[in-house]
Amino acid sequence: MTEPGGAIACLMVADGDVLVRHALAAYLRSCGYRVIEAANCDEAEAVLDNPALAVELVLCDARLGGHGGGFGLKRTGRERWPDVEIILAGSAATAAEEAADICENGPDLARPYDPQLVSDRINQWRASRDRA
Amino acid sequence: MNDRLRLCVILVGRELGEVSLVRDVVTAEDAGKAAILVVDDEVLIRFVQAETLREAGYAVVEAASGDEAIALLQAGVDADLLITDVRMPGSLDGLALARAARELRPDLVIAVSSAHVASIDGCLDGIVAGFLPKPYLPSQLIAMAERLLEQK
């Protein structure tokens, strides 16, 4: 997926389940995105702290392993990486545990991932960003 | 079944514990390419390694640990060549991964890469086919992959 100006959007998939992470990353690469894979919070932070990688959007398991989990990463992201869209994926049970502190609506995407919904969500983000 | 539907089935199946569904995860774009499984617990090294090999025309699968690599192999993910770091946390370091991977996939070509092991001579005779000392140039990584896959 080529942005105006020719740059390919860079996404990160952060999930502790390697089979889910691999399958989703492979699908997104087939859609034309450049995809970085992270297995836990430490890896995700290392990637996001590297501006050369220019990650624009993160698809993150709400229960990502590591300090703070997916919700913690999103919370941290508001201050450290404000230009990065972090989309959490999880179940209703996960939302009930964490939503009051972070986001009143809970995870943004259901997990297991529906590829069409993932693609739609990314397109929505890009459209709103381009309008801004 | 198109790639999108196939992925949906795979991901739902995984949530239900049906790991065998992951076998068919190869996308149309990767079909026919030699597949390389890269294993490294350093995310930035792993990413650069994987992107270098993708740009060289290979289908690449990434694992952050020996345990993840074995999970991928057990699930039936395509791999013609395994390139693994040696020192990794978890229950399997690179050398243990090489032994376990050889048992799972007797035809898998295995190479190791490390900044800490000067040579693998004498280690894992008959299991490890190549060694790439870190740091290395992207061209060296590609040359090793080409050489090992041609020999297969």
mmCIF file of C-alpha atoms in Angstrom:
data_model
loop_
_atom_site.group_PDB
_atom_site.id
_atom_site.type_symbol
_atom_site.label_atom_id
_atom_site.label_comp_id
_atom_site.label_asym_id
_atom_site.label_seq_id
_atom_site.Cartn_x
_atom_site.Cartn_y
_atom_site.Cartn_z
ATOM 1 C CA MET A 1 0.000 0.000 0.000
ATOM 2 C CA THR A 2 1.846 3.068 -1.210
ATOM 3 C CA GLU A 3 1.299 6.412 0.466
ATOM 4 C CA PRO A 4 1.158 9.642 -1.520
ATOM 5 C CA GLY A 5 4.799 10.375 -2.220
ATOM 6 C CA GLY A 6 5.688 6.688 -2.614
ATOM 7 C CA ALA A 7 6.474 5.599 0.968
ATOM 8 C CA ILE A 8 5.098 2.243 2.058
ATOM 9 C CA ALA A 9 3.278 2.407 5.380
ATOM 10 C CA CYS A 10 5.132 0.598 8.160
ATOM 11 C CA LEU A 11 3.095 -1.389 10.651
ATOM 12 C CA MET A 12 4.002 -3.453 13.687
ATOM 13 C CA VAL A 13 2.244 -6.606 14.818
ATOM 14 C CA ALA A 14 2.818 -7.229 18.511
ATOM 15 C CA ASP A 15 1.603 -10.603 19.727
ATOM 16 C CA GLY A 16 3.079 -13.247 21.980
ATOM 17 C CA ASP A 17 1.519 -16.073 19.981
ATOM 18 C CA VAL A 18 3.976 -16.653 17.142
ATOM 19 C CA LEU A 19 1.459 -18.484 14.982
ATOM 20 C CA VAL A 20 -1.064 -15.644 15.176
ATOM 21 C CA ARG A 21 1.670 -13.036 14.731
ATOM 22 C CA HIS A 22 3.140 -14.805 11.716
ATOM 23 C CA ALA A 23 -0.200 -15.352 9.999
ATOM 24 C CA LEU A 24 -1.347 -11.757 10.495
ATOM 25 C CA ALA A 25 2.015 -10.292 9.463
ATOM 26 C CA ALA A 26 2.093 -12.428 6.319
ATOM 27 C CA TYR A 27 -1.384 -11.264 5.384
ATOM 28 C CA LEU A 28 -0.533 -7.598 5.926
ATOM 29 C CA ARG A 29 2.632 -7.960 3.833
ATOM 30 C CA SER A 30 0.528 -9.433 1.053
ATOM 31 C CA CYS A 31 -1.574 -6.245 1.306
ATOM 32 C CA GLY A 32 1.571 -4.228 0.568
ATOM 33 C CA TYR A 33 2.536 -3.063 4.034
ATOM 34 C CA ARG A 34 5.990 -3.206 5.549
ATOM 35 C CA VAL A 35 5.525 -5.184 8.757
ATOM 36 C CA ILE A 36 7.699 -5.507 11.846
ATOM 37 C CA GLU A 37 6.949 -8.331 14.269
ATOM 38 C CA ALA A 38 7.288 -8.001 18.031
ATOM 39 C CA ALA A 39 6.840 -10.840 20.483
ATOM 40 C CA ASN A 40 6.433 -8.826 23.688
ATOM 41 C CA CYS A 41 6.334 -5.344 25.194
ATOM 42 C CA ASP A 42 10.105 -4.993 25.365
ATOM 43 C CA GLU A 43 10.455 -5.745 21.672
ATOM 44 C CA ALA A 44 7.597 -3.421 20.780
ATOM 45 C CA GLU A 45 9.143 -0.570 22.743
ATOM 46 C CA ALA A 46 12.565 -1.171 21.176
ATOM 47 C CA VAL A 47 10.997 -0.871 17.731
ATOM 48 C CA LEU A 48 8.947 2.210 18.577
ATOM 49 C CA ASP A 49 11.957 3.906 20.156
ATOM 50 C CA ASN A 50 13.815 3.565 16.854
ATOM 51 C CA PRO A 51 12.581 6.486 14.723
ATOM 52 C CA ALA A 52 14.397 5.160 11.668
ATOM 53 C CA LEU A 53 11.868 2.339 11.437
ATOM 54 C CA ALA A 54 9.018 4.890 11.149
ATOM 55 C CA VAL A 55 6.273 2.649 12.527
ATOM 56 C CA GLU A 56 2.960 4.365 11.991
ATOM 57 C CA LEU A 57 0.474 1.850 13.372
ATOM 58 C CA VAL A 58 0.638 -1.032 15.831
ATOM 59 C CA LEU A 59 -1.725 -3.993 16.005
ATOM 60 C CA CYS A 60 -1.256 -5.215 19.545
ATOM 61 C CA ASP A 61 -2.651 -8.067 21.572
ATOM 62 C CA ALA A 62 -4.264 -6.520 24.621
ATOM 63 C CA ARG A 63 -2.592 -9.236 26.694
ATOM 64 C CA LEU A 64 0.847 -8.804 25.195
ATOM 65 C CA GLY A 65 3.527 -10.253 27.425
ATOM 66 C CA GLY A 66 5.800 -7.956 29.340
ATOM 67 C CA HIS A 67 5.521 -4.997 31.626
ATOM 68 C CA GLY A 68 2.126 -3.356 31.320
ATOM 69 C CA GLY A 69 0.815 -5.544 28.536
ATOM 70 C CA GLY A 70 -0.962 -4.132 25.532
ATOM 71 C CA PHE A 71 -2.886 -1.598 27.551
ATOM 72 C CA GLY A 72 0.323 -0.410 29.177
ATOM 73 C CA LEU A 73 1.942 -0.038 25.780
ATOM 74 C CA LYS A 74 -0.965 2.050 24.581
ATOM 75 C CA ARG A 75 -0.820 4.147 27.720
ATOM 76 C CA THR A 76 2.926 4.700 27.282
ATOM 77 C CA GLY A 77 2.410 5.440 23.622
ATOM 78 C CA ARG A 78 0.320 8.501 24.340
ATOM 79 C CA GLU A 79 3.409 10.224 25.709
ATOM 80 C CA ARG A 80 6.397 8.562 24.043
ATOM 81 C CA TRP A 81 5.031 7.951 20.562
ATOM 82 C CA PRO A 82 2.032 10.287 20.127
ATOM 83 C CA ASP A 83 2.112 10.000 16.347
ATOM 84 C CA VAL A 84 1.810 6.203 16.409
ATOM 85 C CA GLU A 85 -1.667 4.648 16.268
ATOM 86 C CA ILE A 86 -1.854 1.699 18.664
ATOM 87 C CA ILE A 87 -4.810 -0.600 18.059
ATOM 88 C CA LEU A 88 -5.515 -3.155 20.747
ATOM 89 C CA ALA A 89 -7.065 -6.507 20.014
ATOM 90 C CA GLY A 90 -8.698 -8.640 22.657
ATOM 91 C CA SER A 91 -11.779 -10.222 24.118
ATOM 92 C CA ALA A 92 -14.614 -8.694 26.080
ATOM 93 C CA ALA A 93 -13.159 -10.203 29.233
ATOM 94 C CA THR A 94 -9.879 -8.400 28.647
ATOM 95 C CA ALA A 95 -11.741 -5.151 28.107
ATOM 96 C CA ALA A 96 -13.622 -5.532 31.370
ATOM 97 C CA GLU A 97 -10.364 -5.893 33.269
ATOM 98 C CA GLU A 98 -8.581 -2.868 31.864
ATOM 99 C CA ALA A 99 -11.001 -0.521 30.098
ATOM 100 C CA ALA A 100 -11.759 1.799 33.026
ATOM 101 C CA ASP A 101 -8.158 2.993 33.167
ATOM 102 C CA ILE A 102 -7.342 3.272 29.511
ATOM 103 C CA CYS A 103 -10.226 3.489 27.117
ATOM 104 C CA GLU A 104 -13.888 3.418 27.977
ATOM 105 C CA ASN A 105 -14.736 1.289 24.958
ATOM 106 C CA GLY A 106 -12.230 -1.497 25.586
ATOM 107 C CA PRO A 107 -10.144 -3.107 22.820
ATOM 108 C CA ASP A 108 -10.565 -1.610 19.366
ATOM 109 C CA LEU A 109 -10.536 -4.942 17.568
ATOM 110 C CA ALA A 110 -11.731 -8.390 18.415
ATOM 111 C CA ARG A 111 -9.191 -11.157 18.744
ATOM 112 C CA PRO A 112 -8.998 -13.602 16.978
ATOM 113 C CA TYR A 113 -8.398 -11.149 14.187
ATOM 114 C CA ASP A 114 -10.787 -10.860 11.274
ATOM 115 C CA PRO A 115 -8.535 -9.844 8.358
ATOM 116 C CA GLN A 116 -11.260 -7.724 6.744
ATOM 117 C CA LEU A 117 -11.894 -5.808 9.963
ATOM 118 C CA VAL A 118 -8.156 -5.303 10.424
ATOM 119 C CA SER A 119 -7.870 -3.940 6.906
ATOM 120 C CA ASP A 120 -10.927 -1.708 7.397
ATOM 121 C CA ARG A 121 -9.609 -0.354 10.679
ATOM 122 C CA ILE A 122 -6.265 0.532 9.138
ATOM 123 C CA ASN A 123 -7.982 2.245 6.212
ATOM 124 C CA GLN A 124 -10.144 4.247 8.640
ATOM 125 C CA TRP A 125 -7.065 5.400 10.499
ATOM 126 C CA ARG A 126 -5.323 6.416 7.291
ATOM 127 C CA ALA A 127 -8.366 8.310 6.055
ATOM 128 C CA SER A 128 -8.743 10.243 9.312
ATOM 129 C CA ARG A 129 -5.039 11.004 9.359
ATOM 130 C CA ASP A 130 -5.087 12.289 5.792
ATOM 131 C CA ARG A 131 -8.010 14.590 6.619
ATOM 132 C CA ALA A 132 -6.198 16.067 9.591
ATOM 133 C CA MET B 1 -10.091 -20.297 -0.840
ATOM 134 C CA ASN B 2 -8.455 -16.870 -1.146
ATOM 135 C CA ASP B 3 -5.665 -15.667 1.102
ATOM 136 C CA ARG B 4 -7.923 -13.522 3.253
ATOM 137 C CA LEU B 5 -10.394 -16.297 4.012
ATOM 138 C CA ARG B 6 -7.569 -18.746 4.544
ATOM 139 C CA LEU B 7 -5.985 -16.422 7.080
ATOM 140 C CA CYS B 8 -9.301 -15.985 8.867
ATOM 141 C CA VAL B 9 -9.708 -19.733 9.158
ATOM 142 C CA ILE B 10 -6.157 -20.066 10.408
ATOM 143 C CA LEU B 11 -6.480 -17.383 13.057
ATOM 144 C CA VAL B 12 -9.831 -18.614 14.338
ATOM 145 C CA GLY B 13 -8.526 -22.140 14.312
ATOM 146 C CA ARG B 14 -5.529 -21.121 16.341
ATOM 147 C CA GLU B 15 -7.755 -19.610 19.006
ATOM 148 C CA LEU B 16 -9.620 -22.908 19.178
ATOM 149 C CA GLY B 17 -6.370 -24.841 19.510
ATOM 150 C CA GLU B 18 -6.375 -26.268 16.004
ATOM 151 C CA VAL B 19 -2.731 -25.589 15.224
ATOM 152 C CA SER B 20 -2.715 -27.767 12.130
ATOM 153 C CA LEU B 21 -4.632 -25.082 10.264
ATOM 154 C CA VAL B 22 -1.541 -22.886 10.222
ATOM 155 C CA ARG B 23 0.067 -25.237 7.701
ATOM 156 C CA ASP B 24 -1.475 -23.399 4.768
ATOM 157 C CA VAL B 25 -0.428 -19.878 5.686
ATOM 158 C CA VAL B 26 1.743 -19.262 2.616
ATOM 159 C CA THR B 27 0.313 -16.354 0.628
ATOM 160 C CA ALA B 28 0.085 -16.322 -3.131
ATOM 161 C CA GLU B 29 3.000 -13.897 -3.302
ATOM 162 C CA ASP B 30 5.296 -16.264 -1.410
ATOM 163 C CA ALA B 31 4.267 -19.411 -3.257
ATOM 164 C CA GLY B 32 7.244 -20.955 -5.049
ATOM 165 C CA LYS B 33 9.862 -19.044 -3.076
ATOM 166 C CA ALA B 34 12.425 -20.761 -0.909
ATOM 167 C CA ALA B 35 11.351 -20.273 2.719
ATOM 168 C CA ILE B 36 13.752 -19.206 5.442
ATOM 169 C CA LEU B 37 13.032 -19.266 9.178
ATOM 170 C CA VAL B 38 15.095 -16.671 11.039
ATOM 171 C CA VAL B 39 15.417 -16.920 14.790
ATOM 172 C CA ASP B 40 16.877 -14.186 16.991
ATOM 173 C CA ASP B 41 15.819 -12.758 20.335
ATOM 174 C CA GLU B 42 17.040 -9.276 19.334
ATOM 175 C CA VAL B 43 14.068 -7.755 17.521
ATOM 176 C CA LEU B 44 16.014 -5.215 15.502
ATOM 177 C CA ILE B 45 18.581 -7.773 14.339
ATOM 178 C CA ARG B 46 15.799 -10.196 13.476
ATOM 179 C CA PHE B 47 13.927 -7.539 11.493
ATOM 180 C CA VAL B 48 16.973 -6.450 9.489
ATOM 181 C CA GLN B 49 17.862 -10.072 8.801
ATOM 182 C CA ALA B 50 14.320 -10.883 7.671
ATOM 183 C CA GLU B 51 13.962 -7.793 5.485
ATOM 184 C CA THR B 52 17.349 -8.416 3.859
ATOM 185 C CA LEU B 53 16.275 -11.910 2.901
ATOM 186 C CA ARG B 54 12.800 -10.792 1.747
ATOM 187 C CA GLU B 55 14.338 -8.164 -0.507
ATOM 188 C CA ALA B 56 16.581 -10.908 -1.912
ATOM 189 C CA GLY B 57 13.448 -12.812 -2.934
ATOM 190 C CA TYR B 58 12.919 -15.294 -0.121
ATOM 191 C CA ALA B 59 9.779 -16.018 1.862
ATOM 192 C CA VAL B 60 10.767 -15.365 5.470
ATOM 193 C CA VAL B 61 9.233 -16.464 8.753
ATOM 194 C CA GLU B 62 10.413 -14.925 12.021
ATOM 195 C CA ALA B 63 10.744 -16.358 15.500
ATOM 196 C CA ALA B 64 11.903 -14.581 18.627
ATOM 197 C CA SER B 65 13.104 -17.698 20.409
ATOM 198 C CA GLY B 66 13.903 -21.362 19.995
ATOM 199 C CA ASP B 67 10.537 -22.218 21.517
ATOM 200 C CA GLU B 68 8.744 -20.077 18.930
ATOM 201 C CA ALA B 69 10.745 -21.655 16.122
ATOM 202 C CA ILE B 70 9.796 -25.154 17.229
ATOM 203 C CA ALA B 71 6.141 -24.095 17.520
ATOM 204 C CA LEU B 72 6.259 -22.881 13.925
ATOM 205 C CA LEU B 73 7.918 -26.051 12.669
ATOM 206 C CA GLN B 74 5.488 -28.266 14.586
ATOM 207 C CA ALA B 75 2.594 -26.322 13.085
ATOM 208 C CA GLY B 76 3.859 -27.121 9.604
ATOM 209 C CA VAL B 77 5.089 -23.694 8.513
ATOM 210 C CA ASP B 78 7.186 -23.971 5.371
ATOM 211 C CA ALA B 79 10.941 -23.734 5.914
ATOM 212 C CA ASP B 80 13.796 -24.795 3.655
ATOM 213 C CA LEU B 81 16.516 -23.095 5.691
ATOM 214 C CA LEU B 82 16.763 -22.222 9.385
ATOM 215 C CA ILE B 83 19.118 -19.437 10.440
ATOM 216 C CA THR B 84 19.389 -19.076 14.178
ATOM 217 C CA ASP B 85 21.233 -17.028 16.731
ATOM 218 C CA VAL B 86 23.061 -19.125 19.321
ATOM 219 C CA ARG B 87 22.572 -17.334 22.628
ATOM 220 C CA MET B 88 18.866 -16.938 23.268
ATOM 221 C CA PRO B 89 16.724 -17.037 26.422
ATOM 222 C CA GLY B 90 14.117 -19.724 26.898
ATOM 223 C CA SER B 91 14.343 -23.481 27.005
ATOM 224 C CA LEU B 92 16.199 -23.760 23.688
ATOM 225 C CA ASP B 93 19.345 -21.904 22.720
ATOM 226 C CA GLY B 94 20.404 -21.952 19.082
ATOM 227 C CA LEU B 95 22.331 -25.203 19.275
ATOM 228 C CA ALA B 96 19.514 -27.015 21.103
ATOM 229 C CA LEU B 97 17.098 -25.596 18.541
ATOM 230 C CA ALA B 98 19.269 -26.995 15.749
ATOM 231 C CA ARG B 99 19.114 -30.478 17.276
ATOM 232 C CA ALA B 100 15.353 -30.301 17.839
ATOM 233 C CA ALA B 101 14.700 -28.876 14.382
ATOM 234 C CA ARG B 102 16.776 -31.642 12.771
ATOM 235 C CA GLU B 103 14.570 -34.250 14.451
ATOM 236 C CA LEU B 104 11.403 -32.522 13.284
ATOM 237 C CA ARG B 105 12.576 -31.783 9.758
ATOM 238 C CA PRO B 106 15.409 -34.054 8.586
ATOM 239 C CA ASP B 107 15.597 -32.168 5.279
ATOM 240 C CA LEU B 108 15.843 -28.712 6.852
ATOM 241 C CA VAL B 109 19.134 -26.925 6.152
ATOM 242 C CA ILE B 110 20.401 -25.290 9.335
ATOM 243 C CA ALA B 111 22.814 -22.404 9.847
ATOM 244 C CA VAL B 112 23.800 -20.540 12.985
ATOM 245 C CA SER B 113 24.934 -16.984 13.475
ATOM 246 C CA SER B 114 26.604 -15.568 16.536
ATOM 247 C CA ALA B 115 28.908 -12.903 17.879
ATOM 248 C CA HIS B 116 30.057 -15.198 20.669
ATOM 249 C CA VAL B 117 31.025 -18.440 19.033
ATOM 250 C CA ALA B 118 34.138 -18.181 16.877
ATOM 251 C CA SER B 119 33.492 -21.376 15.115
ATOM 252 C CA ILE B 120 31.125 -24.271 15.219
ATOM 253 C CA ASP B 121 33.727 -26.781 14.110
ATOM 254 C CA GLY B 122 33.119 -29.904 16.096
ATOM 255 C CA CYS B 123 29.718 -28.734 17.300
ATOM 256 C CA LEU B 124 26.677 -30.454 15.889
ATOM 257 C CA ASP B 125 28.533 -32.245 13.132
ATOM 258 C CA GLY B 126 26.144 -33.153 10.382
ATOM 259 C CA ILE B 127 23.422 -30.891 11.731
ATOM 260 C CA VAL B 128 24.632 -27.346 11.109
ATOM 261 C CA ALA B 129 25.602 -26.645 7.510
ATOM 262 C CA GLY B 130 26.711 -23.043 7.818
ATOM 263 C CA PHE B 131 27.999 -20.466 10.278
ATOM 264 C CA LEU B 132 27.875 -16.697 9.948
ATOM 265 C CA PRO B 133 29.814 -14.713 12.538
ATOM 266 C CA LYS B 134 28.229 -11.470 13.706
ATOM 267 C CA PRO B 135 28.449 -8.706 12.699
ATOM 268 C CA TYR B 136 27.960 -9.454 9.045
ATOM 269 C CA LEU B 137 27.094 -7.548 5.912
ATOM 270 C CA PRO B 138 23.701 -8.100 4.269
ATOM 271 C CA SER B 139 25.517 -9.424 1.220
ATOM 272 C CA GLN B 140 27.180 -12.086 3.368
ATOM 273 C CA LEU B 141 23.840 -13.223 4.746
ATOM 274 C CA ILE B 142 22.364 -13.479 1.274
ATOM 275 C CA ALA B 143 25.430 -15.284 -0.083
ATOM 276 C CA MET B 144 25.240 -17.878 2.687
ATOM 277 C CA ALA B 145 21.512 -18.441 2.115
ATOM 278 C CA GLU B 146 22.053 -18.841 -1.623
ATOM 279 C CA ARG B 147 24.938 -21.253 -1.140
ATOM 280 C CA LEU B 148 23.155 -23.436 1.398
ATOM 281 C CA LEU B 149 19.902 -23.592 -0.558
ATOM 282 C CA GLU B 150 21.721 -24.439 -3.764
ATOM 283 C CA GLN B 151 23.420 -27.336 -2.012
ATOM 284 C CA LYS B 152 20.107 -28.704 -0.749
#
